[in-house]
Amino acid sequence: MKIFNSPDRISVEINRIRLGKKRIGFVPTMGALHAGHLSLIKQAAKENNTVVVSIFVNPAQFGPKEDLKKYPRPIKKDLELCRKAGVDFIFLPGNKIMYPQGYSTFVNVEGLNEVLCGSARPGHFRGVTTVVAKLLNIVRPDALYLGQKDAQQALIIARMVKDLNFPVKVKVMPTIRENDGLALSSRNAYLSKKERNDAVVLSKALLLAQTLIDNGQRQANRIITRIKQLISKKRSARIDYVSIVDLENLMPLKKIKPGCLIALAVKIGKTRLIDNIIINEKA
Ligand code: AMP
């Protein structure tokens, strides 16, 4: 496994690989790797000859009051996990090389970035699309692996890739969960024991929604009310949003339809967690 800090160096090395007509799979991350990240790496390894992972806690996607400083950075452990998972190249840039003095270019996917997490975190997706655009230009992969856990992020990146003609295939992989249903997230590390127990309410609420739909409920507002009631039972929980939206454009739906997205964001104590499900065809 080779580790690169410089965009130019990794680009040169990847160019060499590309000349050998090898397929390159790319997994962008902010580190603090867990089984969710590893599932993306595994899929990338299955479908490509070379796997590139980036580890970069991107300051451009954090708001001024967010957790940039305290975001976990267990770099040694991350590198070990990548080595074991068979990653070929790690891209581990510093802030100054990604955003040198005078940096002024940002990529903005309009509309999609203003709803759901976009309204609570203004500028967040602008930071995400900017860094992913840069990473795609540096790595120039054949396939890009993203998690359904961040459904809005995946949709926005797919839109950017299409709109800006990036020659890459976007693959969105299912959410990996703990045994009790909690979606794996690097931010779960912030939770106290009590909060960790309470946090399971996010996935429980989504399961409740699926059950209501399986039993014939089609009114989005009724389902949203039931989800909110369930989550509100936890004293540590503060709901940011619960939304049922069209997966194409993230516009709210009045009635459930197959393939729609139920997405929620909830603060458990001080930790903001997100989760979602795509309603299966049975609906
Ligand atoms: P992050 O390090 O949080 O920026 O995430 C890097 C990638 O891993 C993103 O594409 C995420 O959607 C994905 N990811 C994070 N958590 C999970 C999970 N529990 N299951 C699957 N993918 C995930």
PDB file of C-alpha atoms and ligand atoms in Angstrom:
ATOM      1  CA  MET A   1       0.000   0.000   0.000  1.00  0.00           C
ATOM      2  CA  LYS A   2       1.427   3.361  -1.041  1.00  0.00           C
ATOM      3  CA  ILE A   3       0.588   6.554   0.794  1.00  0.00           C
ATOM      4  CA  PHE A   4       0.582   9.911  -0.988  1.00  0.00           C
ATOM      5  CA  ASN A   5       0.229  13.411   0.435  1.00  0.00           C
ATOM      6  CA  SER A   6       0.705  15.246  -2.824  1.00  0.00           C
ATOM      7  CA  PRO A   7      -1.964  15.462  -5.550  1.00  0.00           C
ATOM      8  CA  ASP A   8       0.723  15.600  -8.257  1.00  0.00           C
ATOM      9  CA  ARG A   9       2.521  12.492  -7.007  1.00  0.00           C
ATOM     10  CA  ILE A  10      -0.593  10.341  -6.794  1.00  0.00           C
ATOM     11  CA  SER A  11      -1.772  11.575 -10.202  1.00  0.00           C
ATOM     12  CA  VAL A  12       1.514  10.517 -11.799  1.00  0.00           C
ATOM     13  CA  GLU A  13       1.337   7.079 -10.171  1.00  0.00           C
ATOM     14  CA  ILE A  14      -2.293   6.601 -11.197  1.00  0.00           C
ATOM     15  CA  ASN A  15      -1.499   7.640 -14.761  1.00  0.00           C
ATOM     16  CA  ARG A  16       1.055   4.863 -14.877  1.00  0.00           C
ATOM     17  CA  ILE A  17      -1.569   2.354 -13.671  1.00  0.00           C
ATOM     18  CA  ARG A  18      -4.060   3.640 -16.215  1.00  0.00           C
ATOM     19  CA  LEU A  19      -1.609   3.032 -19.076  1.00  0.00           C
ATOM     20  CA  GLY A  20      -1.776  -0.650 -18.120  1.00  0.00           C
ATOM     21  CA  LYS A  21      -5.541  -0.435 -18.746  1.00  0.00           C
ATOM     22  CA  LYS A  22      -6.265  -1.189 -15.118  1.00  0.00           C
ATOM     23  CA  ARG A  23      -9.654  -0.183 -13.685  1.00  0.00           C
ATOM     24  CA  ILE A  24      -9.451   2.177 -10.731  1.00  0.00           C
ATOM     25  CA  GLY A  25     -12.034   2.224  -7.935  1.00  0.00           C
ATOM     26  CA  PHE A  26     -12.102   5.196  -5.569  1.00  0.00           C
ATOM     27  CA  VAL A  27     -13.514   5.535  -2.037  1.00  0.00           C
ATOM     28  CA  PRO A  28     -13.404   9.072  -0.605  1.00  0.00           C
ATOM     29  CA  THR A  29     -13.582   9.212   3.213  1.00  0.00           C
ATOM     30  CA  MET A  30     -12.913  11.444   6.185  1.00  0.00           C
ATOM     31  CA  GLY A  31     -11.242   8.574   8.030  1.00  0.00           C
ATOM     32  CA  ALA A  32     -12.240   7.092  11.413  1.00  0.00           C
ATOM     33  CA  LEU A  33     -12.966   4.073   9.267  1.00  0.00           C
ATOM     34  CA  HIS A  34     -15.595   1.501  10.197  1.00  0.00           C
ATOM     35  CA  ALA A  35     -17.351  -1.429   8.553  1.00  0.00           C
ATOM     36  CA  GLY A  36     -19.435   0.978   6.430  1.00  0.00           C
ATOM     37  CA  HIS A  37     -16.301   2.375   4.786  1.00  0.00           C
ATOM     38  CA  LEU A  38     -14.826  -1.122   4.521  1.00  0.00           C
ATOM     39  CA  SER A  39     -17.884  -2.356   2.627  1.00  0.00           C
ATOM     40  CA  LEU A  40     -17.247   0.331  -0.004  1.00  0.00           C
ATOM     41  CA  ILE A  41     -13.570  -0.639  -0.177  1.00  0.00           C
ATOM     42  CA  LYS A  42     -14.517  -4.314  -0.556  1.00  0.00           C
ATOM     43  CA  GLN A  43     -16.884  -3.549  -3.414  1.00  0.00           C
ATOM     44  CA  ALA A  44     -14.263  -1.365  -5.084  1.00  0.00           C
ATOM     45  CA  ALA A  45     -11.737  -4.211  -4.797  1.00  0.00           C
ATOM     46  CA  LYS A  46     -14.210  -6.644  -6.319  1.00  0.00           C
ATOM     47  CA  GLU A  47     -14.924  -4.488  -9.351  1.00  0.00           C
ATOM     48  CA  ASN A  48     -11.512  -2.928 -10.043  1.00  0.00           C
ATOM     49  CA  ASN A  49      -7.826  -3.758 -10.281  1.00  0.00           C
ATOM     50  CA  THR A  50      -6.663  -0.860  -8.156  1.00  0.00           C
ATOM     51  CA  VAL A  51      -8.357   0.644  -5.097  1.00  0.00           C
ATOM     52  CA  VAL A  52      -7.676   4.213  -4.024  1.00  0.00           C
ATOM     53  CA  VAL A  53      -8.929   5.541  -0.672  1.00  0.00           C
ATOM     54  CA  SER A  54      -8.692   9.191   0.321  1.00  0.00           C
ATOM     55  CA  ILE A  55      -8.649  10.224   3.961  1.00  0.00           C
ATOM     56  CA  PHE A  56      -9.260  13.931   4.353  1.00  0.00           C
ATOM     57  CA  VAL A  57     -11.301  15.751   7.009  1.00  0.00           C
ATOM     58  CA  ASN A  58     -12.486  18.424   4.617  1.00  0.00           C
ATOM     59  CA  PRO A  59     -12.739  21.793   6.382  1.00  0.00           C
ATOM     60  CA  ALA A  60     -14.882  23.223   3.573  1.00  0.00           C
ATOM     61  CA  GLN A  61     -17.835  21.041   4.539  1.00  0.00           C
ATOM     62  CA  PHE A  62     -17.918  21.976   8.229  1.00  0.00           C
ATOM     63  CA  GLY A  63     -19.864  24.976   9.502  1.00  0.00           C
ATOM     64  CA  PRO A  64     -18.178  27.402  11.946  1.00  0.00           C
ATOM     65  CA  LYS A  65     -19.979  25.823  14.930  1.00  0.00           C
ATOM     66  CA  GLU A  66     -19.488  22.219  13.823  1.00  0.00           C
ATOM     67  CA  ASP A  67     -17.110  19.481  14.954  1.00  0.00           C
ATOM     68  CA  LEU A  68     -14.130  20.012  12.589  1.00  0.00           C
ATOM     69  CA  LYS A  69     -11.620  20.231  15.431  1.00  0.00           C
ATOM     70  CA  LYS A  70     -12.847  17.268  17.406  1.00  0.00           C
ATOM     71  CA  TYR A  71     -13.638  15.019  14.419  1.00  0.00           C
ATOM     72  CA  PRO A  72     -11.828  11.705  15.169  1.00  0.00           C
ATOM     73  CA  ARG A  73      -8.533  11.196  13.312  1.00  0.00           C
ATOM     74  CA  PRO A  74      -7.201   7.732  14.252  1.00  0.00           C
ATOM     75  CA  ILE A  75      -4.869   7.730  11.271  1.00  0.00           C
ATOM     76  CA  LYS A  76      -2.655   4.818  12.333  1.00  0.00           C
ATOM     77  CA  LYS A  77      -5.634   2.538  12.835  1.00  0.00           C
ATOM     78  CA  ASP A  78      -7.190   3.712   9.548  1.00  0.00           C
ATOM     79  CA  LEU A  79      -4.032   2.895   7.598  1.00  0.00           C
ATOM     80  CA  GLU A  80      -3.881  -0.548   9.195  1.00  0.00           C
ATOM     81  CA  LEU A  81      -7.508  -1.237   8.265  1.00  0.00           C
ATOM     82  CA  CYS A  82      -6.841  -0.124   4.690  1.00  0.00           C
ATOM     83  CA  ARG A  83      -3.740  -2.293   4.466  1.00  0.00           C
ATOM     84  CA  LYS A  84      -5.694  -5.311   5.672  1.00  0.00           C
ATOM     85  CA  ALA A  85      -8.518  -4.557   3.245  1.00  0.00           C
ATOM     86  CA  GLY A  86      -6.074  -4.629   0.313  1.00  0.00           C
ATOM     87  CA  VAL A  87      -6.145  -0.923  -0.550  1.00  0.00           C
ATOM     88  CA  ASP A  88      -3.458  -0.049  -3.112  1.00  0.00           C
ATOM     89  CA  PHE A  89      -3.152   3.726  -2.717  1.00  0.00           C
ATOM     90  CA  ILE A  90      -4.026   6.087   0.095  1.00  0.00           C
ATOM     91  CA  PHE A  91      -4.388   9.781  -0.637  1.00  0.00           C
ATOM     92  CA  LEU A  92      -3.808  11.667   2.599  1.00  0.00           C
ATOM     93  CA  PRO A  93      -3.508  15.355   1.782  1.00  0.00           C
ATOM     94  CA  GLY A  94      -3.174  18.247   4.209  1.00  0.00           C
ATOM     95  CA  ASN A  95      -5.459  21.283   4.282  1.00  0.00           C
ATOM     96  CA  LYS A  96      -2.852  23.577   2.748  1.00  0.00           C
ATOM     97  CA  ILE A  97      -2.282  21.421  -0.304  1.00  0.00           C
ATOM     98  CA  MET A  98      -6.029  21.058  -0.932  1.00  0.00           C
ATOM     99  CA  TYR A  99      -6.893  24.702  -0.195  1.00  0.00           C
ATOM    100  CA  PRO A 100      -3.727  26.759  -0.689  1.00  0.00           C
ATOM    101  CA  GLN A 101      -3.739  30.473  -0.114  1.00  0.00           C
ATOM    102  CA  GLY A 102      -5.864  32.179  -2.737  1.00  0.00           C
ATOM    103  CA  TYR A 103      -8.102  29.164  -3.238  1.00  0.00           C
ATOM    104  CA  SER A 104     -11.368  30.513  -4.711  1.00  0.00           C
ATOM    105  CA  THR A 105     -13.214  27.857  -6.716  1.00  0.00           C
ATOM    106  CA  PHE A 106     -16.299  26.085  -5.400  1.00  0.00           C
ATOM    107  CA  VAL A 107     -18.756  23.661  -6.948  1.00  0.00           C
ATOM    108  CA  ASN A 108     -22.387  24.116  -6.044  1.00  0.00           C
ATOM    109  CA  VAL A 109     -25.215  21.746  -6.990  1.00  0.00           C
ATOM    110  CA  GLU A 110     -28.152  24.114  -6.702  1.00  0.00           C
ATOM    111  CA  GLY A 111     -31.542  23.156  -5.285  1.00  0.00           C
ATOM    112  CA  LEU A 112     -30.658  19.665  -4.079  1.00  0.00           C
ATOM    113  CA  ASN A 113     -28.194  21.206  -1.621  1.00  0.00           C
ATOM    114  CA  GLU A 114     -30.773  23.459   0.021  1.00  0.00           C
ATOM    115  CA  VAL A 115     -33.176  20.860   1.453  1.00  0.00           C
ATOM    116  CA  LEU A 116     -32.939  18.203   4.232  1.00  0.00           C
ATOM    117  CA  CYS A 117     -29.403  18.390   5.690  1.00  0.00           C
ATOM    118  CA  GLY A 118     -28.690  21.389   3.438  1.00  0.00           C
ATOM    119  CA  SER A 119     -31.041  23.668   5.345  1.00  0.00           C
ATOM    120  CA  ALA A 120     -29.554  22.838   8.770  1.00  0.00           C
ATOM    121  CA  ARG A 121     -26.003  22.883   7.428  1.00  0.00           C
ATOM    122  CA  PRO A 122     -25.694  25.791   4.967  1.00  0.00           C
ATOM    123  CA  GLY A 123     -22.597  25.445   2.792  1.00  0.00           C
ATOM    124  CA  HIS A 124     -22.064  21.814   3.784  1.00  0.00           C
ATOM    125  CA  PHE A 125     -22.798  20.260   0.398  1.00  0.00           C
ATOM    126  CA  ARG A 126     -20.913  23.030  -1.410  1.00  0.00           C
ATOM    127  CA  GLY A 127     -17.872  21.871   0.563  1.00  0.00           C
ATOM    128  CA  VAL A 128     -18.582  18.227  -0.230  1.00  0.00           C
ATOM    129  CA  THR A 129     -19.017  18.717  -3.980  1.00  0.00           C
ATOM    130  CA  THR A 130     -15.973  20.962  -4.151  1.00  0.00           C
ATOM    131  CA  VAL A 131     -13.690  18.424  -2.498  1.00  0.00           C
ATOM    132  CA  VAL A 132     -15.131  15.472  -4.426  1.00  0.00           C
ATOM    133  CA  ALA A 133     -14.673  17.362  -7.713  1.00  0.00           C
ATOM    134  CA  LYS A 134     -11.041  18.003  -6.766  1.00  0.00           C
ATOM    135  CA  LEU A 135     -10.511  14.389  -5.709  1.00  0.00           C
ATOM    136  CA  LEU A 136     -12.039  13.093  -8.949  1.00  0.00           C
ATOM    137  CA  ASN A 137      -9.669  15.283 -10.943  1.00  0.00           C
ATOM    138  CA  ILE A 138      -6.691  14.074  -8.914  1.00  0.00           C
ATOM    139  CA  VAL A 139      -7.540  10.346  -8.897  1.00  0.00           C
ATOM    140  CA  ARG A 140      -9.541  10.096 -12.150  1.00  0.00           C
ATOM    141  CA  PRO A 141     -11.128   6.782 -11.149  1.00  0.00           C
ATOM    142  CA  ASP A 142     -13.343   4.588 -13.305  1.00  0.00           C
ATOM    143  CA  ALA A 143     -15.784   4.055 -10.444  1.00  0.00           C
ATOM    144  CA  LEU A 144     -16.645   6.085  -7.353  1.00  0.00           C
ATOM    145  CA  TYR A 145     -18.072   4.288  -4.289  1.00  0.00           C
ATOM    146  CA  LEU A 146     -20.471   6.101  -1.959  1.00  0.00           C
ATOM    147  CA  GLY A 147     -22.754   5.024   0.903  1.00  0.00           C
ATOM    148  CA  GLN A 148     -26.542   5.159   0.924  1.00  0.00           C
ATOM    149  CA  LYS A 149     -26.203   6.230   4.560  1.00  0.00           C
ATOM    150  CA  ASP A 150     -25.564   9.730   3.185  1.00  0.00           C
ATOM    151  CA  ALA A 151     -28.368   9.535   0.634  1.00  0.00           C
ATOM    152  CA  GLN A 152     -28.542  13.252  -0.117  1.00  0.00           C
ATOM    153  CA  GLN A 153     -24.773  13.453  -0.506  1.00  0.00           C
ATOM    154  CA  ALA A 154     -24.809  10.517  -2.952  1.00  0.00           C
ATOM    155  CA  LEU A 155     -27.608  12.099  -4.974  1.00  0.00           C
ATOM    156  CA  ILE A 156     -25.867  15.472  -5.113  1.00  0.00           C
ATOM    157  CA  ILE A 157     -22.540  13.924  -6.143  1.00  0.00           C
ATOM    158  CA  ALA A 158     -24.269  11.841  -8.828  1.00  0.00           C
ATOM    159  CA  ARG A 159     -25.892  15.061 -10.116  1.00  0.00           C
ATOM    160  CA  MET A 160     -22.535  16.856 -10.158  1.00  0.00           C
ATOM    161  CA  VAL A 161     -20.869  13.956 -12.002  1.00  0.00           C
ATOM    162  CA  LYS A 162     -23.605  14.053 -14.635  1.00  0.00           C
ATOM    163  CA  ASP A 163     -23.781  17.832 -14.961  1.00  0.00           C
ATOM    164  CA  LEU A 164     -20.010  18.340 -15.173  1.00  0.00           C
ATOM    165  CA  ASN A 165     -19.352  15.250 -17.362  1.00  0.00           C
ATOM    166  CA  PHE A 166     -16.923  13.570 -14.988  1.00  0.00           C
ATOM    167  CA  PRO A 167     -16.032  10.269 -16.715  1.00  0.00           C
ATOM    168  CA  VAL A 168     -16.762   8.102 -13.677  1.00  0.00           C
ATOM    169  CA  LYS A 169     -19.452   5.616 -12.705  1.00  0.00           C
ATOM    170  CA  VAL A 170     -21.109   6.365  -9.362  1.00  0.00           C
ATOM    171  CA  LYS A 171     -21.959   3.311  -7.251  1.00  0.00           C
ATOM    172  CA  VAL A 172     -24.089   3.713  -4.133  1.00  0.00           C
ATOM    173  CA  MET A 173     -23.766   0.893  -1.603  1.00  0.00           C
ATOM    174  CA  PRO A 174     -26.214  -0.113   1.158  1.00  0.00           C
ATOM    175  CA  THR A 175     -25.980   1.219   4.715  1.00  0.00           C
ATOM    176  CA  ILE A 176     -24.051  -1.009   7.116  1.00  0.00           C
ATOM    177  CA  ARG A 177     -25.579  -1.189  10.594  1.00  0.00           C
ATOM    178  CA  GLU A 178     -24.773  -2.387  14.101  1.00  0.00           C
ATOM    179  CA  ASN A 179     -26.631  -5.506  15.221  1.00  0.00           C
ATOM    180  CA  ASP A 180     -29.342  -3.418  16.853  1.00  0.00           C
ATOM    181  CA  GLY A 181     -29.886  -1.353  13.686  1.00  0.00           C
ATOM    182  CA  LEU A 182     -27.863   1.806  14.395  1.00  0.00           C
ATOM    183  CA  ALA A 183     -26.235   2.956  11.152  1.00  0.00           C
ATOM    184  CA  LEU A 184     -22.456   2.954  11.498  1.00  0.00           C
ATOM    185  CA  SER A 185     -21.021   6.454  11.569  1.00  0.00           C
ATOM    186  CA  SER A 186     -17.711   7.957  12.640  1.00  0.00           C
ATOM    187  CA  ARG A 187     -19.763  10.328  14.811  1.00  0.00           C
ATOM    188  CA  ASN A 188     -21.207   7.431  16.867  1.00  0.00           C
ATOM    189  CA  ALA A 189     -17.924   7.643  18.806  1.00  0.00           C
ATOM    190  CA  TYR A 190     -19.181  10.886  20.397  1.00  0.00           C
ATOM    191  CA  LEU A 191     -22.145   9.145  22.068  1.00  0.00           C
ATOM    192  CA  SER A 192     -22.204   8.323  25.782  1.00  0.00           C
ATOM    193  CA  LYS A 193     -23.424   4.854  26.726  1.00  0.00           C
ATOM    194  CA  LYS A 194     -26.927   6.154  27.417  1.00  0.00           C
ATOM    195  CA  GLU A 195     -26.965   8.169  24.176  1.00  0.00           C
ATOM    196  CA  ARG A 196     -25.712   5.137  22.246  1.00  0.00           C
ATOM    197  CA  ASN A 197     -28.713   3.177  23.535  1.00  0.00           C
ATOM    198  CA  ASP A 198     -31.082   6.023  22.665  1.00  0.00           C
ATOM    199  CA  ALA A 199     -29.593   6.403  19.173  1.00  0.00           C
ATOM    200  CA  VAL A 200     -31.134   3.130  18.063  1.00  0.00           C
ATOM    201  CA  VAL A 201     -34.427   5.045  17.884  1.00  0.00           C
ATOM    202  CA  LEU A 202     -33.452   6.434  14.464  1.00  0.00           C
ATOM    203  CA  SER A 203     -33.422   3.034  12.776  1.00  0.00           C
ATOM    204  CA  LYS A 204     -36.393   1.862  14.887  1.00  0.00           C
ATOM    205  CA  ALA A 205     -38.382   4.827  13.573  1.00  0.00           C
ATOM    206  CA  LEU A 206     -37.526   3.918   9.986  1.00  0.00           C
ATOM    207  CA  LEU A 207     -38.549   0.304  10.616  1.00  0.00           C
ATOM    208  CA  LEU A 208     -41.819   1.571  12.066  1.00  0.00           C
ATOM    209  CA  ALA A 209     -42.386   3.575   8.877  1.00  0.00           C
ATOM    210  CA  GLN A 210     -41.734   0.506   6.725  1.00  0.00           C
ATOM    211  CA  THR A 211     -44.192  -1.523   8.840  1.00  0.00           C
ATOM    212  CA  LEU A 212     -46.884   1.165   8.567  1.00  0.00           C
ATOM    213  CA  ILE A 213     -46.405   1.208   4.802  1.00  0.00           C
ATOM    214  CA  ASP A 214     -46.478  -2.611   4.604  1.00  0.00           C
ATOM    215  CA  ASN A 215     -49.796  -2.423   6.468  1.00  0.00           C
ATOM    216  CA  GLY A 216     -51.243  -0.058   3.878  1.00  0.00           C
ATOM    217  CA  GLN A 217     -50.518   3.451   5.199  1.00  0.00           C
ATOM    218  CA  ARG A 218     -49.835   5.795   2.265  1.00  0.00           C
ATOM    219  CA  GLN A 219     -50.206   9.265   3.845  1.00  0.00           C
ATOM    220  CA  ALA A 220     -46.750  10.747   4.308  1.00  0.00           C
ATOM    221  CA  ASN A 221     -47.818  13.161   7.064  1.00  0.00           C
ATOM    222  CA  ARG A 222     -49.327  10.336   9.157  1.00  0.00           C
ATOM    223  CA  ILE A 223     -46.096   8.348   8.896  1.00  0.00           C
ATOM    224  CA  ILE A 224     -44.014  11.406   9.752  1.00  0.00           C
ATOM    225  CA  THR A 225     -46.172  12.027  12.833  1.00  0.00           C
ATOM    226  CA  ARG A 226     -45.686   8.449  14.043  1.00  0.00           C
ATOM    227  CA  ILE A 227     -41.921   8.657  13.481  1.00  0.00           C
ATOM    228  CA  LYS A 228     -41.727  11.928  15.416  1.00  0.00           C
ATOM    229  CA  GLN A 229     -43.797  10.501  18.272  1.00  0.00           C
ATOM    230  CA  LEU A 230     -41.490   7.516  18.600  1.00  0.00           C
ATOM    231  CA  ILE A 231     -38.294   9.577  18.510  1.00  0.00           C
ATOM    232  CA  SER A 232     -39.644  12.155  20.966  1.00  0.00           C
ATOM    233  CA  LYS A 233     -39.958   9.463  23.626  1.00  0.00           C
ATOM    234  CA  LYS A 234     -36.174   9.642  24.050  1.00  0.00           C
ATOM    235  CA  ARG A 235     -35.281  12.582  26.250  1.00  0.00           C
ATOM    236  CA  SER A 236     -31.848  12.930  24.691  1.00  0.00           C
ATOM    237  CA  ALA A 237     -33.319  13.258  21.165  1.00  0.00           C
ATOM    238  CA  ARG A 238     -34.005  16.505  19.325  1.00  0.00           C
ATOM    239  CA  ILE A 239     -35.434  16.123  15.834  1.00  0.00           C
ATOM    240  CA  ASP A 240     -33.902  18.229  13.100  1.00  0.00           C
ATOM    241  CA  TYR A 241     -36.095  16.850  10.283  1.00  0.00           C
ATOM    242  CA  VAL A 242     -38.145  13.834   9.278  1.00  0.00           C
ATOM    243  CA  SER A 243     -38.971  13.927   5.563  1.00  0.00           C
ATOM    244  CA  ILE A 244     -40.497  11.698   2.953  1.00  0.00           C
ATOM    245  CA  VAL A 245     -39.212  12.768  -0.438  1.00  0.00           C
ATOM    246  CA  ASP A 246     -38.911  11.786  -4.049  1.00  0.00           C
ATOM    247  CA  LEU A 247     -35.505  10.174  -4.492  1.00  0.00           C
ATOM    248  CA  GLU A 248     -35.064  11.918  -7.863  1.00  0.00           C
ATOM    249  CA  ASN A 249     -35.368  15.522  -6.705  1.00  0.00           C
ATOM    250  CA  LEU A 250     -35.730  15.386  -2.873  1.00  0.00           C
ATOM    251  CA  MET A 251     -39.096  17.157  -3.092  1.00  0.00           C
ATOM    252  CA  PRO A 252     -41.556  16.268  -0.294  1.00  0.00           C
ATOM    253  CA  LEU A 253     -44.237  13.717  -1.174  1.00  0.00           C
ATOM    254  CA  LYS A 254     -47.810  13.713   0.145  1.00  0.00           C
ATOM    255  CA  LYS A 255     -48.287  10.043  -0.672  1.00  0.00           C
ATOM    256  CA  ILE A 256     -45.868   7.155  -0.445  1.00  0.00           C
ATOM    257  CA  LYS A 257     -44.652   5.740  -3.724  1.00  0.00           C
ATOM    258  CA  PRO A 258     -42.227   2.889  -4.438  1.00  0.00           C
ATOM    259  CA  GLY A 259     -38.638   4.015  -4.297  1.00  0.00           C
ATOM    260  CA  CYS A 260     -39.314   7.112  -2.199  1.00  0.00           C
ATOM    261  CA  LEU A 261     -36.831   8.128   0.484  1.00  0.00           C
ATOM    262  CA  ILE A 262     -37.600   8.507   4.172  1.00  0.00           C
ATOM    263  CA  ALA A 263     -34.777  10.516   5.684  1.00  0.00           C
ATOM    264  CA  LEU A 264     -34.219  11.889   9.148  1.00  0.00           C
ATOM    265  CA  ALA A 265     -31.705  13.841  11.158  1.00  0.00           C
ATOM    266  CA  VAL A 266     -31.807  13.782  14.941  1.00  0.00           C
ATOM    267  CA  LYS A 267     -29.534  15.245  17.557  1.00  0.00           C
ATOM    268  CA  ILE A 268     -28.828  12.741  20.308  1.00  0.00           C
ATOM    269  CA  GLY A 269     -27.375  14.932  23.018  1.00  0.00           C
ATOM    270  CA  LYS A 270     -24.901  17.071  21.081  1.00  0.00           C
ATOM    271  CA  THR A 271     -24.345  14.553  18.277  1.00  0.00           C
ATOM    272  CA  ARG A 272     -26.242  14.991  15.040  1.00  0.00           C
ATOM    273  CA  LEU A 273     -27.049  11.631  13.441  1.00  0.00           C
ATOM    274  CA  ILE A 274     -28.741  10.859  10.137  1.00  0.00           C
ATOM    275  CA  ASP A 275     -30.382   7.771   8.712  1.00  0.00           C
ATOM    276  CA  ASN A 276     -32.707   6.874   5.868  1.00  0.00           C
ATOM    277  CA  ILE A 277     -34.440   4.071   4.026  1.00  0.00           C
ATOM    278  CA  ILE A 278     -35.653   3.699   0.503  1.00  0.00           C
ATOM    279  CA  ILE A 279     -39.163   2.277   0.567  1.00  0.00           C
ATOM    280  CA  ASN A 280     -39.112  -1.025  -1.224  1.00  0.00           C
ATOM    281  CA  GLU A 281     -41.212  -1.961  -4.218  1.00  0.00           C
ATOM    282  CA  LYS A 282     -43.953  -3.577  -2.101  1.00  0.00           C
ATOM    283  CA  ALA A 283     -45.337  -0.118  -1.397  1.00  0.00           C
TER     284      ALA A 283
HETATM  285  P1  AMP B   1     -17.349   9.771   5.656  1.00  0.00           P
HETATM  286  O1  AMP B   1     -16.036   9.253   6.095  1.00  0.00           O
HETATM  287  O2  AMP B   1     -18.351   9.893   6.753  1.00  0.00           O
HETATM  288  O3  AMP B   1     -17.236  11.010   4.801  1.00  0.00           O
HETATM  289  O4  AMP B   1     -17.957   8.653   4.691  1.00  0.00           O
HETATM  290  C1  AMP B   1     -17.248   8.184   3.557  1.00  0.00           C
HETATM  291  C2  AMP B   1     -18.168   7.311   2.741  1.00  0.00           C
HETATM  292  O5  AMP B   1     -18.597   6.200   3.536  1.00  0.00           O
HETATM  293  C3  AMP B   1     -19.437   8.045   2.286  1.00  0.00           C
HETATM  294  O6  AMP B   1     -19.738   7.673   0.945  1.00  0.00           O
HETATM  295  C4  AMP B   1     -20.463   7.526   3.241  1.00  0.00           C
HETATM  296  O7  AMP B   1     -21.780   7.552   2.729  1.00  0.00           O
HETATM  297  C5  AMP B   1     -19.999   6.092   3.463  1.00  0.00           C
HETATM  298  N1  AMP B   1     -20.556   5.546   4.700  1.00  0.00           N
HETATM  299  C6  AMP B   1     -20.543   6.123   5.939  1.00  0.00           C
HETATM  300  N2  AMP B   1     -21.214   5.359   6.828  1.00  0.00           N
HETATM  301  C7  AMP B   1     -21.657   4.277   6.145  1.00  0.00           C
HETATM  302  C8  AMP B   1     -22.425   3.125   6.504  1.00  0.00           C
HETATM  303  N3  AMP B   1     -22.862   2.928   7.742  1.00  0.00           N
HETATM  304  N4  AMP B   1     -22.694   2.215   5.543  1.00  0.00           N
HETATM  305  C9  AMP B   1     -22.253   2.407   4.270  1.00  0.00           C
HETATM  306  N5  AMP B   1     -21.530   3.467   3.864  1.00  0.00           N
HETATM  307  C10 AMP B   1     -21.237   4.400   4.786  1.00  0.00           C
END
